JSON list of C-alpha atoms in Angstrom, two decimals:
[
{"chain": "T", "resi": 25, "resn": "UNK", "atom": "CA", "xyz": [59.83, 14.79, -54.45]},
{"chain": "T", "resi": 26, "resn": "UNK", "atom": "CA", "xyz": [55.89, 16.07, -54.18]},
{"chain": "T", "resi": 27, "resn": "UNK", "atom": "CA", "xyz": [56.03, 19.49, -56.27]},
{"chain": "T", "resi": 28, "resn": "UNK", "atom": "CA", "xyz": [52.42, 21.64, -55.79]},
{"chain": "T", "resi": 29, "resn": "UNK", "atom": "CA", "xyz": [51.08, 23.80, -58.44]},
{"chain": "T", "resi": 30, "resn": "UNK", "atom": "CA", "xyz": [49.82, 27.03, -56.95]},
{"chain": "T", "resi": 31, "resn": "UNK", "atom": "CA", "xyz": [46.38, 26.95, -55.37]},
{"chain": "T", "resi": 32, "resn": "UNK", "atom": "CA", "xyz": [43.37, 28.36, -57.01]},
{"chain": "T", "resi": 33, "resn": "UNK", "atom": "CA", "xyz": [40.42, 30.05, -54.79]},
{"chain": "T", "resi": 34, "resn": "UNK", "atom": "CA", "xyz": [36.62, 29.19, -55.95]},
{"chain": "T", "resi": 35, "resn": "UNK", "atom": "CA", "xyz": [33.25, 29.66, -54.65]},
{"chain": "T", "resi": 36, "resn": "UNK", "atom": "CA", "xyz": [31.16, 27.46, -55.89]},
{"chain": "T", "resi": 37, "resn": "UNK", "atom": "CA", "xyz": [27.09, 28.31, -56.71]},
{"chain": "T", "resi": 38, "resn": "UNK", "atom": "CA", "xyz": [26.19, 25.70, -53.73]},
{"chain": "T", "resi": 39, "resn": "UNK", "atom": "CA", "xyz": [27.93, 28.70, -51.62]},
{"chain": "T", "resi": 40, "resn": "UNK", "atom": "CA", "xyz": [31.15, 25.96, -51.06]},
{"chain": "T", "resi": 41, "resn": "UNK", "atom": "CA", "xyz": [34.94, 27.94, -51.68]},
{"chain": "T", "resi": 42, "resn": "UNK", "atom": "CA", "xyz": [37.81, 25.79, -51.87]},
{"chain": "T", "resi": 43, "resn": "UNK", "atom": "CA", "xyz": [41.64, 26.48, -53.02]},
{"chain": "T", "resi": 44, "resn": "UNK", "atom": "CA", "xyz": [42.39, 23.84, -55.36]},
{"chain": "T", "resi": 45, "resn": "UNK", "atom": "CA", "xyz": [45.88, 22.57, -56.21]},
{"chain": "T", "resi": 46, "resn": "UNK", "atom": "CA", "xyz": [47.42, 19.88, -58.13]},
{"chain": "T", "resi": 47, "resn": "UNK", "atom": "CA", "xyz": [49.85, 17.89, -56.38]},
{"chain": "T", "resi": 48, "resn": "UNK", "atom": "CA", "xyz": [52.60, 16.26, -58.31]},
{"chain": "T", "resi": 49, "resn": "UNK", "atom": "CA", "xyz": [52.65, 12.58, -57.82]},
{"chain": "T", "resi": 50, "resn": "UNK", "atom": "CA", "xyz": [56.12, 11.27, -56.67]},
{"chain": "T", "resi": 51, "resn": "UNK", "atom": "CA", "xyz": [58.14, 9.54, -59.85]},
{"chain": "T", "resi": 52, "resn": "UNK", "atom": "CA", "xyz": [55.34, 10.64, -62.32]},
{"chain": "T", "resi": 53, "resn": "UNK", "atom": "CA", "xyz": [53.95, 13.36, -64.68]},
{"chain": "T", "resi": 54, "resn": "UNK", "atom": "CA", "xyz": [50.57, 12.97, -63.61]},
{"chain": "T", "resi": 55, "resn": "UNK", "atom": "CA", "xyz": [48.76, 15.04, -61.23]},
{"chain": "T", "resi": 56, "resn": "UNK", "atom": "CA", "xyz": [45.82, 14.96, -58.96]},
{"chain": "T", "resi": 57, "resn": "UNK", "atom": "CA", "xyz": [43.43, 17.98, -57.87]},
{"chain": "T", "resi": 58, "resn": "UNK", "atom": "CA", "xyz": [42.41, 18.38, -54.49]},
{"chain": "T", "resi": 59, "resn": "UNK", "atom": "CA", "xyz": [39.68, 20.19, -53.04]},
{"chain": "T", "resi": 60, "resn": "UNK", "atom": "CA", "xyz": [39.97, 22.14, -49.61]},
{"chain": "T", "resi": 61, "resn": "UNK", "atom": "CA", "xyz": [36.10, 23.05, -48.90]},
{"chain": "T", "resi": 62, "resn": "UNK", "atom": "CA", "xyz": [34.62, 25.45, -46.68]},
{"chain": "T", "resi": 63, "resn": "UNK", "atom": "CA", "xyz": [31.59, 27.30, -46.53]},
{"chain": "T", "resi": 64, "resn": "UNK", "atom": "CA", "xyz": [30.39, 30.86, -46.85]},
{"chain": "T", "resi": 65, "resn": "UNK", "atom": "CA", "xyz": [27.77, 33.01, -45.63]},
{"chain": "T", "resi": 66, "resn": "UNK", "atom": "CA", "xyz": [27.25, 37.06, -46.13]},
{"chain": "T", "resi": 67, "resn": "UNK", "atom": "CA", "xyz": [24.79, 39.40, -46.59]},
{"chain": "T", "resi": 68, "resn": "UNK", "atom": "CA", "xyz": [24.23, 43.19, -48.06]},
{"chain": "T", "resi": 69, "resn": "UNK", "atom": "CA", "xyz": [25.69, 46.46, -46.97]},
{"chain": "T", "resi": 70, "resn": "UNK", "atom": "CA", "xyz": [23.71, 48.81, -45.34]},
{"chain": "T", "resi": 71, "resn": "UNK", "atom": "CA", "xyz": [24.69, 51.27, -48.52]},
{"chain": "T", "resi": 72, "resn": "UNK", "atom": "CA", "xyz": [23.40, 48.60, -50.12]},
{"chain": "T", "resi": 73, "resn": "UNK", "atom": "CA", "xyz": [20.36, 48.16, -48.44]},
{"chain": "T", "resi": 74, "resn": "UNK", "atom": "CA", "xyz": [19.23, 51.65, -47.90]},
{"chain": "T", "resi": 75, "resn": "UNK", "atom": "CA", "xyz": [19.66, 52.27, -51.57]},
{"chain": "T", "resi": 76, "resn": "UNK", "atom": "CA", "xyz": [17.10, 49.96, -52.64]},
{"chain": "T", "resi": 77, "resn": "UNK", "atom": "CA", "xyz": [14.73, 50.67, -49.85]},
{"chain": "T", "resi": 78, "resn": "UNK", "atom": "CA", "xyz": [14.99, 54.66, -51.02]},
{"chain": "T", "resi": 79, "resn": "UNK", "atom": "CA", "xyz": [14.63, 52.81, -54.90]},
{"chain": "T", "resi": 80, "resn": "UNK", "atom": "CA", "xyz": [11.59, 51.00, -54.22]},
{"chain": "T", "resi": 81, "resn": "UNK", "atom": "CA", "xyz": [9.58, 53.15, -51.63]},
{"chain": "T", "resi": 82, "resn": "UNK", "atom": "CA", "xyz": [10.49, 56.90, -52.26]},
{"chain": "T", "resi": 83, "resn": "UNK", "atom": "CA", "xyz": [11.94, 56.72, -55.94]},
{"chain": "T", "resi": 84, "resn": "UNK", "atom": "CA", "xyz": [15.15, 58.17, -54.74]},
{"chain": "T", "resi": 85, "resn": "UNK", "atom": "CA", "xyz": [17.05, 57.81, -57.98]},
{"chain": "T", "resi": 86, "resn": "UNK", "atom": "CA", "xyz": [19.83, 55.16, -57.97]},
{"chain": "T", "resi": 87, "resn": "UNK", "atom": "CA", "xyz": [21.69, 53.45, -60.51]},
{"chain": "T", "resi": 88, "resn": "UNK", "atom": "CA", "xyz": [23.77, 50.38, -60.59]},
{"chain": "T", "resi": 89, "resn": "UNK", "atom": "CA", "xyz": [27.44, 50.88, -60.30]},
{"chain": "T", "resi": 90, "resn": "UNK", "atom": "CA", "xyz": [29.67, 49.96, -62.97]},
{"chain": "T", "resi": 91, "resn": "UNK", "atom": "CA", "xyz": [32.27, 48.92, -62.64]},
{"chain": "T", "resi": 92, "resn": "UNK", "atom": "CA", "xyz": [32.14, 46.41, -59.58]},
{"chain": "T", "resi": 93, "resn": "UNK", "atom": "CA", "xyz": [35.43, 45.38, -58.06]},
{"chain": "T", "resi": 94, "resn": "UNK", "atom": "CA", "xyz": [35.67, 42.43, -55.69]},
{"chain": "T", "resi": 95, "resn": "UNK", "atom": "CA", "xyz": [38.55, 42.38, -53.05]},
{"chain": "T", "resi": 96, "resn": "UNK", "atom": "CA", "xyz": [40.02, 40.12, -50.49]},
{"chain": "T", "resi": 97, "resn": "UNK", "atom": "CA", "xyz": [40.13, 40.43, -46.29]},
{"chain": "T", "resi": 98, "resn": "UNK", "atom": "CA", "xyz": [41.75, 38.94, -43.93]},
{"chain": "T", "resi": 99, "resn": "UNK", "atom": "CA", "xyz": [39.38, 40.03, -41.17]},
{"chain": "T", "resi": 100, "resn": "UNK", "atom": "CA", "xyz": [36.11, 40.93, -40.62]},
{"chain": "T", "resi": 101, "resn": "UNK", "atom": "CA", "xyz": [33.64, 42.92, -42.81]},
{"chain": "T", "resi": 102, "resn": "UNK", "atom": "CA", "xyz": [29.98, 43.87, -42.06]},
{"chain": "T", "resi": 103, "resn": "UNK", "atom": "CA", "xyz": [27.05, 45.43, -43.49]},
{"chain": "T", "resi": 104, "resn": "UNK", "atom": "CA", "xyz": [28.68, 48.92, -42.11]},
{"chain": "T", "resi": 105, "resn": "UNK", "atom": "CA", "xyz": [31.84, 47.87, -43.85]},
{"chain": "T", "resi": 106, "resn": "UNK", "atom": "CA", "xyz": [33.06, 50.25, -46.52]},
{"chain": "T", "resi": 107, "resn": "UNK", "atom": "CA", "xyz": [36.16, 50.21, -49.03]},
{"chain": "T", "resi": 108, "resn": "UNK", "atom": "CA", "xyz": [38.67, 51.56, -46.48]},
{"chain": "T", "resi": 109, "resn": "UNK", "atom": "CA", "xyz": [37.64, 49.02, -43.59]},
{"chain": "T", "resi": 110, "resn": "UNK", "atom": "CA", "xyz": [40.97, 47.44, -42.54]},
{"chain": "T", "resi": 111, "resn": "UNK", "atom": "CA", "xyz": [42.34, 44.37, -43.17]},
{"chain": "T", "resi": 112, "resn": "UNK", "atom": "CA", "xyz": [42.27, 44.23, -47.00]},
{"chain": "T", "resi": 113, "resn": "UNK", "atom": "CA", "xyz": [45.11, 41.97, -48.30]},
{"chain": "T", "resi": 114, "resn": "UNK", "atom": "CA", "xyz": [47.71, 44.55, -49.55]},
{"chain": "T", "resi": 115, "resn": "UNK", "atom": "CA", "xyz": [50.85, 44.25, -51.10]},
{"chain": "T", "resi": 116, "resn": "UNK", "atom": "CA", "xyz": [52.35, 40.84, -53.54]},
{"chain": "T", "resi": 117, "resn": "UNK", "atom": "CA", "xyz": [50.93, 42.19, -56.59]},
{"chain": "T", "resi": 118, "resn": "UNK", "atom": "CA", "xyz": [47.30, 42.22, -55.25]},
{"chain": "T", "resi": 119, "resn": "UNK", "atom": "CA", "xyz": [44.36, 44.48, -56.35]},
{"chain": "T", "resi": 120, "resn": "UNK", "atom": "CA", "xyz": [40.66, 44.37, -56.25]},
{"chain": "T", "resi": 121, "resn": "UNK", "atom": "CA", "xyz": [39.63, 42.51, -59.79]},
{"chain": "T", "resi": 122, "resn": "UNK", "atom": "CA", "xyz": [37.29, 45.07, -61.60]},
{"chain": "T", "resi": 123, "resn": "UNK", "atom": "CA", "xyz": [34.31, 43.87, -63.42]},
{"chain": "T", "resi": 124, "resn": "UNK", "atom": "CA", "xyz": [32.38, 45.17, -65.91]},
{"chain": "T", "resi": 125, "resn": "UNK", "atom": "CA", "xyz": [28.41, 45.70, -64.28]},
{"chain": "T", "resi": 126, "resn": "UNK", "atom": "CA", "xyz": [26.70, 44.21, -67.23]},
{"chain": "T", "resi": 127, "resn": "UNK", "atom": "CA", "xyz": [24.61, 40.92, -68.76]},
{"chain": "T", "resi": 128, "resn": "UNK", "atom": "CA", "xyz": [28.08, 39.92, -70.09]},
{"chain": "T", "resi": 129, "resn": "UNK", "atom": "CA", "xyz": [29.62, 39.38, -66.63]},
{"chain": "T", "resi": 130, "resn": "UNK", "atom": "CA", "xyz": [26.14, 38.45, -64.75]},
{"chain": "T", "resi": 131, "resn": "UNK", "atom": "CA", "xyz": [23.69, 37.26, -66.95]},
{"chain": "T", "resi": 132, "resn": "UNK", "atom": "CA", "xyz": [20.27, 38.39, -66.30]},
{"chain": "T", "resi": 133, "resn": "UNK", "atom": "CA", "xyz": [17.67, 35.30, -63.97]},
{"chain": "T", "resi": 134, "resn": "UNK", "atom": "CA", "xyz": [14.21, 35.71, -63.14]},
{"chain": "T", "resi": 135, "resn": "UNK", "atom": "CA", "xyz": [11.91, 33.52, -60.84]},
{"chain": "T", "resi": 136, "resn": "UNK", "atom": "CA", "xyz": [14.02, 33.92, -57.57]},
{"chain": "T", "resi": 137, "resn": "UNK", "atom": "CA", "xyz": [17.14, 32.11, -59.58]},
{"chain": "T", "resi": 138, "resn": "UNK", "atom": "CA", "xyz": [20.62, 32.82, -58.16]},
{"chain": "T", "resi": 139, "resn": "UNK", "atom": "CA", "xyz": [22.47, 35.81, -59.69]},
{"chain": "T", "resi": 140, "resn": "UNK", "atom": "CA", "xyz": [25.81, 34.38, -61.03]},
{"chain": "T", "resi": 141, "resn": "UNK", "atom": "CA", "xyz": [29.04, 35.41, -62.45]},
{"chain": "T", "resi": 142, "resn": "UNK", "atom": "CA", "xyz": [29.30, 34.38, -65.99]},
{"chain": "T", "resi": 143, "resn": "UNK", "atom": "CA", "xyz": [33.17, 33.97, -66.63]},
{"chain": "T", "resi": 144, "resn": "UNK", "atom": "CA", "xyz": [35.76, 34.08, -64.32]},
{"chain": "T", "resi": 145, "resn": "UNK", "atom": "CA", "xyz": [36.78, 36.73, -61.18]},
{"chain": "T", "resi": 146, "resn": "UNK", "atom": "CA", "xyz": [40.66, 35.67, -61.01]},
{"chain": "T", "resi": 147, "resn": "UNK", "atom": "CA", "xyz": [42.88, 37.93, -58.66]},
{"chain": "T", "resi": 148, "resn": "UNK", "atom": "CA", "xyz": [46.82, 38.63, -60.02]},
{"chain": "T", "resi": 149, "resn": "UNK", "atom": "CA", "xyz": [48.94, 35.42, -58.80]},
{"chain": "T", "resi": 150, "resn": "UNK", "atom": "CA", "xyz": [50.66, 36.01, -55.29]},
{"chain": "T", "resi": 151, "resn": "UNK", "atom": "CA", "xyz": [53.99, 37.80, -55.43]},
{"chain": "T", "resi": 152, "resn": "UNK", "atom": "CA", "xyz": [54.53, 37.19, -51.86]},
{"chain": "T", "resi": 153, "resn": "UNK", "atom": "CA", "xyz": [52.25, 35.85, -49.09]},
{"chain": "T", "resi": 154, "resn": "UNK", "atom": "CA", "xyz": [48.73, 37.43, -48.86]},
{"chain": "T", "resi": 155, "resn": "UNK", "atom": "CA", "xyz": [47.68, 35.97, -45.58]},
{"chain": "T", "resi": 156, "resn": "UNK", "atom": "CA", "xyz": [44.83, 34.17, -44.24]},
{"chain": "T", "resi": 157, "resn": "UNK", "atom": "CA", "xyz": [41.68, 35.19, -46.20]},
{"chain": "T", "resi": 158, "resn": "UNK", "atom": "CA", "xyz": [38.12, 35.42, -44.21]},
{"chain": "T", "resi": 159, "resn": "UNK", "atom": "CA", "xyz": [36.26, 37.73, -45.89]},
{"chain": "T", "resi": 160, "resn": "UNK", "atom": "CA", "xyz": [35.37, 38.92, -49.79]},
{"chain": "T", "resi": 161, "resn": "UNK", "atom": "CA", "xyz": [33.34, 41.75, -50.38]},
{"chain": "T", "resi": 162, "resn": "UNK", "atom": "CA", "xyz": [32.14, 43.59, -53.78]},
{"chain": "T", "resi": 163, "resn": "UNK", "atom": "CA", "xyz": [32.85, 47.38, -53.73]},
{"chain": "T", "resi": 164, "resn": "UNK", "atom": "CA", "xyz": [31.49, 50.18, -56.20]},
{"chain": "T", "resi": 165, "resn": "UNK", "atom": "CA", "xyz": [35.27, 51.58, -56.22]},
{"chain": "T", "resi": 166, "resn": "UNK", "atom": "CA", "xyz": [38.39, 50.54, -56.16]},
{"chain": "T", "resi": 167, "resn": "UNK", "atom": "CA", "xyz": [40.46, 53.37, -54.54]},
{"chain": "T", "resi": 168, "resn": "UNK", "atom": "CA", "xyz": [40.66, 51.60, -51.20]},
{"chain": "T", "resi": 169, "resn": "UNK", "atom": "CA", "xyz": [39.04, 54.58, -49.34]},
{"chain": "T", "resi": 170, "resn": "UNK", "atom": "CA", "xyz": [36.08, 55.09, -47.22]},
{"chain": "T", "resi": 171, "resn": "UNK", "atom": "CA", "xyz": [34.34, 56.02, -50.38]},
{"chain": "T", "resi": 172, "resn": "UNK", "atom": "CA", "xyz": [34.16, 52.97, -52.26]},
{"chain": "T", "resi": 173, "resn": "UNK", "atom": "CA", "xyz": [31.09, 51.79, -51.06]},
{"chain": "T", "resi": 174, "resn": "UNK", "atom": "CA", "xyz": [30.10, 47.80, -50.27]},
{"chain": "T", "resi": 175, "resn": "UNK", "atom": "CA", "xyz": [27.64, 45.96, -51.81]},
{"chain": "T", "resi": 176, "resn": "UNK", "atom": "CA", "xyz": [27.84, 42.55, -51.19]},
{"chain": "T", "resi": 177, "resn": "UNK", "atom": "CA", "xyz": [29.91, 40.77, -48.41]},
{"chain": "T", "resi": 178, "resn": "UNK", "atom": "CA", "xyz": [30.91, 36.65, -47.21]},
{"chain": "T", "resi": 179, "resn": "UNK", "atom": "CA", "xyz": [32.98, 35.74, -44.39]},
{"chain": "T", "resi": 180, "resn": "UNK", "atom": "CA", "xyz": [34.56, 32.23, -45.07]},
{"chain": "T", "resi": 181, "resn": "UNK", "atom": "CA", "xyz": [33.31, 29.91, -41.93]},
{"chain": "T", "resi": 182, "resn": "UNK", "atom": "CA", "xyz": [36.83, 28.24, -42.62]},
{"chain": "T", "resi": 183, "resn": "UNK", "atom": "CA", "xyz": [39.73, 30.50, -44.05]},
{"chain": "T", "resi": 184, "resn": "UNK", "atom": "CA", "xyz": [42.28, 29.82, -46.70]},
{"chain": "T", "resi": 185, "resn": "UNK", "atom": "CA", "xyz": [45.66, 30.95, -46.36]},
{"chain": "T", "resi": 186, "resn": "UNK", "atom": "CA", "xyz": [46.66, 32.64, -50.14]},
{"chain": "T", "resi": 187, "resn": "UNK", "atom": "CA", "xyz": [51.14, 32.36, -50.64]},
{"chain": "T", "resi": 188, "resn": "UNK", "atom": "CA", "xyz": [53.12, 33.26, -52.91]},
{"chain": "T", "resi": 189, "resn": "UNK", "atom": "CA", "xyz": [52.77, 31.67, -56.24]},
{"chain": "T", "resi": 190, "resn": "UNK", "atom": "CA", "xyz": [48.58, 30.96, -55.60]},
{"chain": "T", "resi": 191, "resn": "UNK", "atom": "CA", "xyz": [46.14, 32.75, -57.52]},
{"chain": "T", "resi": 192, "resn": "UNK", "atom": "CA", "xyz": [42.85, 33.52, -55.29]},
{"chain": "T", "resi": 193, "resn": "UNK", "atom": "CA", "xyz": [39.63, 33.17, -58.30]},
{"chain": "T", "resi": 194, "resn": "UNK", "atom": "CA", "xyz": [35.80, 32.83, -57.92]},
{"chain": "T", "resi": 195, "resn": "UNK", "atom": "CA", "xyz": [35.32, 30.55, -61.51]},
{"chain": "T", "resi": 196, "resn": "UNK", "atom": "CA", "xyz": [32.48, 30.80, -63.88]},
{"chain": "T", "resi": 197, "resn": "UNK", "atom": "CA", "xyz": [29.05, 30.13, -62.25]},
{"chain": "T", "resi": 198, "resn": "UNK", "atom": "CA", "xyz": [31.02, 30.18, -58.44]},
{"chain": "T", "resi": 199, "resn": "UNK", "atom": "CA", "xyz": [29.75, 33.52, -56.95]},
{"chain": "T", "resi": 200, "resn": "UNK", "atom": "CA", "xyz": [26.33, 33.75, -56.19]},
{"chain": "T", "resi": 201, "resn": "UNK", "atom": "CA", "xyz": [24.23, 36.19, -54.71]},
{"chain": "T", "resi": 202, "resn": "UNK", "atom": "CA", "xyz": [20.39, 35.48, -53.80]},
{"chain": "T", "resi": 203, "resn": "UNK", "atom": "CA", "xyz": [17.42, 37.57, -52.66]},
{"chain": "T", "resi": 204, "resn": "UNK", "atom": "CA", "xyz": [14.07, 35.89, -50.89]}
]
């Protein structure tokens, strides 16, 4: 009999997430980890982006949010996207995973260097089937309301169903977020 682990979710810094699982091998103790690829793309909020056009020309005073809490959807988000668009997985012991704005979590780059998480974004394991996921997004809240606001958003170009027993999580050095 083939036995699977639950899956783990990762985005890796080359903008590649995969769920990875290790499959039991039948008659042995060994196991073997398999990739599932697929590729992301996403861009700003316009929260997001009006902020730091009213930062930079205008001085309209603005300060980074801490905490930032990153969530899963299973359909679409866009740069008018806020914390209570629908289609958030609910339900099976999921929540948004709060993280602490700071140099800890996302170290500090300079010369046009991707902006990276520094340990691990790992959502609470399944309790019960969380559905397909297509989009992630990074919020400023976490009450699941109109007023958390979106920062950052990806849609997954191919999705990843999450069950019960997987545990969805971006690893250290997988999420990445560049400017030009």
């Amino acid at each position: 009999m083939v036995g699977i682990e639950p899956q783990r979710w990762h985005v890796t810094s080359s903008g590649i997430a995969y769920l990875e699982h290790a499959v039991a091998l039948p008659s042995s103790k060994h196991f073997r980890r398999r990739a599932l690829e697929i590729l992301w793309a996403g861009s700003k909020s316009n929260y997001w982006e009006n902020a730091v056009k009213n930062l930079i020309l205008g001085a309209a005073a603005f300060s980074a949010p801490s905490p930032v809490f990153f969530g899963l959807w299973t359909s679409a988000l866009t740069d008018a996207s806020h914390g209570g668009t629908a289609g958030e997985v609910t339900g099976g012991s999921y929540d948004r995973v709060s993280k602490t704005n700071n140099t800890t979590n996302f170290a500090t780059v300079g010369d046009n260097v991707a902006k990276v998480n520094s340990n691990d974004i790992q959502f609470p394991a399944a309790s019960a089937n969380w559905g397909t996921i297509t989009y992630t997004g990074c919020f400023d809240g976490n009450a699941k309301t109109s007023g958390d606001n979106l920062l950052l958003w990806a849609d997954l170009t191919a999705s990843r169903v999450v069950n019960n027993g997987d545990t969805a999580k971006f690893a250290t050095g997988d999420f990445s977020y560049t400017e030009d």
